[in-house]
Short mmCIF file of C-alpha atoms in Angstrom, two decimals:
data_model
loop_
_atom_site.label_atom_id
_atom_site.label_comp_id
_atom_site.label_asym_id
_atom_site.label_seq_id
_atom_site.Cartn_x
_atom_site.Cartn_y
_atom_site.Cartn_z
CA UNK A 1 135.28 62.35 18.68
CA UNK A 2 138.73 62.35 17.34
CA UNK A 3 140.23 65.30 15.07
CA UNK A 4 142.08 64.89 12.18
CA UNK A 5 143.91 67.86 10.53
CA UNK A 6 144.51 67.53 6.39
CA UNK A 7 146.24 69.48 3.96
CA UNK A 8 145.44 68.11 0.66
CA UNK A 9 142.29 66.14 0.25
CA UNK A 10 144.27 64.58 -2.87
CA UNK A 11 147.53 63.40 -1.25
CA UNK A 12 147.55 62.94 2.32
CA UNK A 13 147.42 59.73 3.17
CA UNK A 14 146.45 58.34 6.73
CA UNK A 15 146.86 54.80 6.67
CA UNK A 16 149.60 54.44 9.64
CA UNK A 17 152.00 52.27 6.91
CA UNK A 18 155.04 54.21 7.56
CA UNK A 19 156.33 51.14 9.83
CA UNK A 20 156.44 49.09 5.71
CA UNK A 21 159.44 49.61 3.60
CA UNK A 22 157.62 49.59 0.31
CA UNK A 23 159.70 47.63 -2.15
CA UNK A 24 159.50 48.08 -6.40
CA UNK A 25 157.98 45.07 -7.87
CA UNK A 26 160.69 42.45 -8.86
CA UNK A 27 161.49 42.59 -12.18
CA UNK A 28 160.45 38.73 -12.93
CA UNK A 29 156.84 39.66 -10.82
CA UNK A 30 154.15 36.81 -12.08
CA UNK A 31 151.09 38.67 -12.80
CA UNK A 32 149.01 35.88 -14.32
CA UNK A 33 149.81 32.69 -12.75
CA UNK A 34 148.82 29.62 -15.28
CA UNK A 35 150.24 26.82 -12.42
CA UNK A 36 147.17 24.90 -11.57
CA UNK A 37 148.53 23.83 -8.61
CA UNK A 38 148.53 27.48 -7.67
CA UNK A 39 144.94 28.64 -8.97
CA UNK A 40 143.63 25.70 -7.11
CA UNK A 41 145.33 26.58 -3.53
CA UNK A 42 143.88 29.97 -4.82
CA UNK A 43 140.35 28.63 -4.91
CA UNK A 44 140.35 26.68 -2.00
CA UNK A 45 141.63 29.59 0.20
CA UNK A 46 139.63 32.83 -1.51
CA UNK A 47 135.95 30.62 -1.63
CA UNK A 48 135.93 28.01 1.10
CA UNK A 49 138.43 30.14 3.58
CA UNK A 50 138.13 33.91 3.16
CA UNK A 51 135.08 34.37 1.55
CA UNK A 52 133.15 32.71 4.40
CA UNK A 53 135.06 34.21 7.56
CA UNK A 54 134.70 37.67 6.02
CA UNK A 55 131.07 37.12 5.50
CA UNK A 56 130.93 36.34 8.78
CA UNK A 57 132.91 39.20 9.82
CA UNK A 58 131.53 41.85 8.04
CA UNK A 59 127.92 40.83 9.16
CA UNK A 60 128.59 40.58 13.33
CA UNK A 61 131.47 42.92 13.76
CA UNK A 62 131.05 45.31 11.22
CA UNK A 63 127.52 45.41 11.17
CA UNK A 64 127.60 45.57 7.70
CA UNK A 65 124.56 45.89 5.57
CA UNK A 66 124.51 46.25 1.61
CA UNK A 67 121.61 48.24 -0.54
CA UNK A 68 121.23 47.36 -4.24
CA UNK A 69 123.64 44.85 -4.27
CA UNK A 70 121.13 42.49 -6.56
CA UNK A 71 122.67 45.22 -9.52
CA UNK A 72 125.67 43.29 -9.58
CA UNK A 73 124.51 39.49 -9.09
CA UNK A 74 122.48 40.56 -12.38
CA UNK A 75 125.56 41.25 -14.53
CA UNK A 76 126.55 38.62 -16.69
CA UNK A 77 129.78 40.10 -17.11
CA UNK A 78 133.01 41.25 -15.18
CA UNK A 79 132.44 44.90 -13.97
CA UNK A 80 134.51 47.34 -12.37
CA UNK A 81 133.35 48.56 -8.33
CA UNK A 82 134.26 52.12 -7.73
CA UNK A 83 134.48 52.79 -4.06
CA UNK A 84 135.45 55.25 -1.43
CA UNK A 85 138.15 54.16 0.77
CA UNK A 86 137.72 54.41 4.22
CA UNK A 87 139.18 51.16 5.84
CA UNK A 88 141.95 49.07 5.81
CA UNK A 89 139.59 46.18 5.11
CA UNK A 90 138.10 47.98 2.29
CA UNK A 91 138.86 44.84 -0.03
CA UNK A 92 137.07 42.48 2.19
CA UNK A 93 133.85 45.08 2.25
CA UNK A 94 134.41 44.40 -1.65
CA UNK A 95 134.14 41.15 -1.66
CA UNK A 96 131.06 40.90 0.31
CA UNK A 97 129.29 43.64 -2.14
CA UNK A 98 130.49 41.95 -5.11
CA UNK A 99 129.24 38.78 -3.25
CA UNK A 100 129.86 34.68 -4.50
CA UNK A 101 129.04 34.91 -8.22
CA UNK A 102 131.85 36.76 -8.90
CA UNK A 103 135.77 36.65 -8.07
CA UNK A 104 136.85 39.95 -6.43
CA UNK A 105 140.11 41.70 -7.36
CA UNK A 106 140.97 44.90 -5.90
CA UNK A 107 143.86 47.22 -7.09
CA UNK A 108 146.47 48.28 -4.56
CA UNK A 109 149.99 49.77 -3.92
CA UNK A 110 153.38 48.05 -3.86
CA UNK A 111 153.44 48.75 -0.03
CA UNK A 112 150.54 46.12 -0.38
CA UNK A 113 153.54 43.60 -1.91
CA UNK A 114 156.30 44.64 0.25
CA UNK A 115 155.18 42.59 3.70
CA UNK A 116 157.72 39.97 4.09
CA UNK A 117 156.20 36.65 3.56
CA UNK A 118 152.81 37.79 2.45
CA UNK A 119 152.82 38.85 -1.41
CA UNK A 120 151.96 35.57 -2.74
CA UNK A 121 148.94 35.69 0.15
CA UNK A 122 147.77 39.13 -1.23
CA UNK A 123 147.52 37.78 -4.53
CA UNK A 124 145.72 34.80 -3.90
CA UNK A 125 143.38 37.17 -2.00
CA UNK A 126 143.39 39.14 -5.31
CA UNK A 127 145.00 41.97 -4.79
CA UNK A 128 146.79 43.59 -8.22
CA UNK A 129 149.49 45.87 -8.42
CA UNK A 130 149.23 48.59 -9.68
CA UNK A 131 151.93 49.49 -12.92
CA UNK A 132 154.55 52.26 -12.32
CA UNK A 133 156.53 51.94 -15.61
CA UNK A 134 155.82 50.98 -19.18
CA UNK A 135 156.52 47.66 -19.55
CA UNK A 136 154.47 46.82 -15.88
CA UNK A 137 151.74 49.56 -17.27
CA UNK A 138 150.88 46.79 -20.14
CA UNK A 139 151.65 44.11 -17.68
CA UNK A 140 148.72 45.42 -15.40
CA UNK A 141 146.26 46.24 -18.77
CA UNK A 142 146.79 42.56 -20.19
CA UNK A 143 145.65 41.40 -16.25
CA UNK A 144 142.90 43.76 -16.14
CA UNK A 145 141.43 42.94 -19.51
CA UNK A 146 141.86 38.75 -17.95
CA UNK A 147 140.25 39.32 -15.28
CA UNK A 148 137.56 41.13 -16.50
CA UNK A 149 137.08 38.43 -19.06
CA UNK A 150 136.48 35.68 -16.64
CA UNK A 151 132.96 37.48 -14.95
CA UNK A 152 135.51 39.24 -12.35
CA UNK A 153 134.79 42.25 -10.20
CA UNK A 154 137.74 44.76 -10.21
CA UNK A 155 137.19 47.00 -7.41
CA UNK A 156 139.13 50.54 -7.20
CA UNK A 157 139.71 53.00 -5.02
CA UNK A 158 139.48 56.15 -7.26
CA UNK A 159 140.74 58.70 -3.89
CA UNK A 160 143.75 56.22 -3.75
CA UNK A 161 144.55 57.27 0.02
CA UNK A 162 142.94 55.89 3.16
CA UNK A 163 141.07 58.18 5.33
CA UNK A 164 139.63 56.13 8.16
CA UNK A 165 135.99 56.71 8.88
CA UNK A 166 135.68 59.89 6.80
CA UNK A 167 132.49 60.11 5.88
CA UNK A 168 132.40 62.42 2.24
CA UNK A 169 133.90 61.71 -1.00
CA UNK A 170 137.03 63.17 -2.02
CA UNK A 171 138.36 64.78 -5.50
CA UNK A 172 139.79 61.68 -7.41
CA UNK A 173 141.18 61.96 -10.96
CA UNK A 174 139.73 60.07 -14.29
CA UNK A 175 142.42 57.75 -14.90
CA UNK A 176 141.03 54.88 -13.69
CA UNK A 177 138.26 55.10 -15.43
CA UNK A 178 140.18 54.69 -18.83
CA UNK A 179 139.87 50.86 -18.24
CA UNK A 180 136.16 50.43 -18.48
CA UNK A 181 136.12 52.64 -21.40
CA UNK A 182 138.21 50.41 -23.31
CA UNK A 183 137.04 47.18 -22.31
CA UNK A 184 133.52 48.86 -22.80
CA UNK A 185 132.67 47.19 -19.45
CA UNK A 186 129.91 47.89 -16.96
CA UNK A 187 130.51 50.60 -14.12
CA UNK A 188 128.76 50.00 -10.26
CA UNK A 189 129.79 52.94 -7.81
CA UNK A 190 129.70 51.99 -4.06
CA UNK A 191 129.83 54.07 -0.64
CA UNK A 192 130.80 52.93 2.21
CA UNK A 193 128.97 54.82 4.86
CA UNK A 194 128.89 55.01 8.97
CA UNK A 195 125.82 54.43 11.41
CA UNK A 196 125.82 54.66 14.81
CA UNK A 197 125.26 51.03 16.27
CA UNK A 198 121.57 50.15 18.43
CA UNK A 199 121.63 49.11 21.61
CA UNK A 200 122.49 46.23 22.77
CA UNK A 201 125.59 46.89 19.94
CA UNK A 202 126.42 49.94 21.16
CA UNK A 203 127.39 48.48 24.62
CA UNK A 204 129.74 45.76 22.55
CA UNK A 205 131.33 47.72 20.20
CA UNK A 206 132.36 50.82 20.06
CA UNK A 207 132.85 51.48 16.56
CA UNK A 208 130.12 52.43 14.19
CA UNK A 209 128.43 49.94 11.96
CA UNK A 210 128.61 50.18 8.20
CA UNK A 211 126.05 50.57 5.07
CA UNK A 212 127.34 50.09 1.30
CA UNK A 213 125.39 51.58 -1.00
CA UNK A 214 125.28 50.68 -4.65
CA UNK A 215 124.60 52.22 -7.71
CA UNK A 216 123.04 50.65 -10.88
CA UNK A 217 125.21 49.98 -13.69
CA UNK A 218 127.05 52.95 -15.67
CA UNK A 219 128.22 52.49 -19.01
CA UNK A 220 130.89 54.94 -20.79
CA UNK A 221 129.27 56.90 -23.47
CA UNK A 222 130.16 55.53 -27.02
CA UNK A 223 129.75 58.56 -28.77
CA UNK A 224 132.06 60.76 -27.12
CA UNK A 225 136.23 60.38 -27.63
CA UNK A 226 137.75 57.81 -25.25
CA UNK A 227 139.14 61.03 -23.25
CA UNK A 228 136.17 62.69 -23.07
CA UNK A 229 134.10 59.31 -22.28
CA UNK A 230 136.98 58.67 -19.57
CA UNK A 231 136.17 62.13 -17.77
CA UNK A 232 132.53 61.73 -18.45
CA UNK A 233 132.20 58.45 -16.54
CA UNK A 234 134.41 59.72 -14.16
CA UNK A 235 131.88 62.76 -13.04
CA UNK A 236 128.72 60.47 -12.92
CA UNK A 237 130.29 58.08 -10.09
CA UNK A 238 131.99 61.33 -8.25
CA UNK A 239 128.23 62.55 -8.32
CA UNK A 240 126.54 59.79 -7.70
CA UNK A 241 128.99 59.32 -4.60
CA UNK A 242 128.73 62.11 -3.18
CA UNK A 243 125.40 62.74 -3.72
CA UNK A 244 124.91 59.23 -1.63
CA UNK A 245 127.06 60.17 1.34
CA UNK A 246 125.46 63.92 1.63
CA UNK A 247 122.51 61.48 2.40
CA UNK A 248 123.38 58.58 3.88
CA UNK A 249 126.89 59.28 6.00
CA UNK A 250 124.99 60.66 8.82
CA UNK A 251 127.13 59.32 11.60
CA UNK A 252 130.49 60.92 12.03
CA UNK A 253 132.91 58.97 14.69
CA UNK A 254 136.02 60.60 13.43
CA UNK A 255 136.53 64.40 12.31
CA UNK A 256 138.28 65.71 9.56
CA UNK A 257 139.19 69.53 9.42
CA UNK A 258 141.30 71.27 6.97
CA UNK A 259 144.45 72.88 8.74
CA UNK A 260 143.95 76.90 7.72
#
C-alpha cells in the first residue's frame, strides 16, 4: 500500500502537473462558440467518438459500476453533478454517470487550457474554465446559465484538488454551490468509491475497480437568503458524501496520513 503524507486537506494538491506551465486565459478566450462548423466537429467527436470509447473504458478497465444513476436520466432539466475527485479521468467517470441524454461539462483549471495544442480539444470534450477576474467571472456565469439551459450536466469538483484513490470526502467550501441557487436548478451528489477487483480481475489488473454512487435530486431551499441557501445546499451534499463513502469506500489501495 502506498503512503501519502498531507498537510492541508484544503490545498494540497497531488495531481503530478508540475511538468504544465499553466498559462492565464487569453484575453480574446471564446467561451460560447456559435460556429456551426465547430459545434458540429463538437458533436461528432463528444457522441460518436468519446462517449463510446469511454463507455467502453470505464466498463472493462475501470470496472466501473453506477448506483442510482436512473435519478438523473429522469430530469428533464440541466442539473449540476457534485463529485469527489479522485482521478485524473474524473470527467470521463462524469460522463458515463450523467450518461447519453445529457451533454456533460465539467469545470476545470487553466492548467487544464495550458497543454500546447489541446485547449480547443478540452473544450470540445467540455471542459469550462473556470473565471479568475471580473469580467471572465460573468464570462463563466453567462456559460453556466447556457449550458444549463440546453438539458446539460455541469459536473464540479467541490474539493478542487486531486487526491488519487483517497477514499473520504474532504472539507470543500460553498461557493460553488451559488450557481444552482440562482439558476434554481436541480442538485445530484456523486462518490466515486474503490473495490477490490474478483478474481480472474485481480490477476489482470492491479488497480481497484470503481462504484459511483448517486444521490437523488437536491434542490436549494427557497425560503432561506441566497447565502444561507448557498451554505445550506452545500452541507446536505458534504453529508450525503461522506456519509456514502463511510459506507461504501471500503477498499483502500492508497494511504493518506496527515504529517504531525
Amino acid at each position: 500500500m502506498k503512503t501519502i503524507y498531507y498537510e492541508d486537506e484544503l490545498n494540497d494538491d497531488f495531481a503530478s502537473t508540475q511538468g504544465i506551465h499553466t498559462q492565464p486565459l487569453p484575453e480574446d478566450y471564446k467561451w460560447i462558440h456559435t460556429s456551426r462548423l465547430w459545434n458540429f466537429f463538437a458533436d461528432i467527436l463528444y457522441f460518436l467518438i468519446i462517449y463510446p470509447v469511454v463507455k467502453i473504458f470505464n466498463t472493462f478497465i475501470l470496472g466501473l459500476r453506477i448506483k442510482n444513476r436512473r435519478v438523473i436520466k429522469k430530469l428533464k432539466t440541466g442539473c449540476f453533478l457534485y463529485s469527489n475527485h479522485t482521478q485524473h479521468i474524473d470527467p470521463f467517470i462524469s460522463a458515463d454517470v450523467s450518461g447519453w441524454g445529457h451533454r456533460t461539462y465539467f469545470m476545470a483549471g487553466n492548467d487544464t487550457f495550458s497543454i500546447t495544442g489541446l485547449k480547443h480539444l478540452v473544450a470540445m470534450l467540455g471542459a469550462m474554465p473556470i473565471g479568475y477576474d471580473m469580467d471572465s467571472m460573468k464570462k463563466m456565469i453567462h456559460t453556466v446559465t447556457k449550458r444549463i439551459q440546453e438539458n446539460a450536466c455541469i459536473t464540479i469538483y467541490p474539493e478542487a484538488h486531486i487526491w488519487p484513490y483517497y477514499i473520504g470526502i474532504r472539507p470543500f467550501k460553498s461557493a460553488s454551490f451559488a450557481y444552482p441557487v440562482a439558476l434554481k436548478t436541480p442538485v445530484v451528489a456523486s462518490v466515486v468509491t474503490y473495490r477490490k477487483r474478483r478474481w480472474p480481475f485481480r490477476c489482470l489488473f492491479k488497480r481497484p475497480a470503481i462504484t459511483v454512487y448517486c444521490s437523488n435530486p437536491m434542490y436549494a431551499n427557497p425560503s432561506l437568503s441566497k447565502k444561507a441557501a448557498k451554505e445550506e445546499l452545500r452541507d446536505r451534499v458534504y453529508h450525503w458524501m461522506k456519509e456514502t463513502a463511510e459506507k461504501y469506500s471500503t477498499y483502500e489501495y492508497w494511504h493518506y496520513e496527515k504529517k504531525k
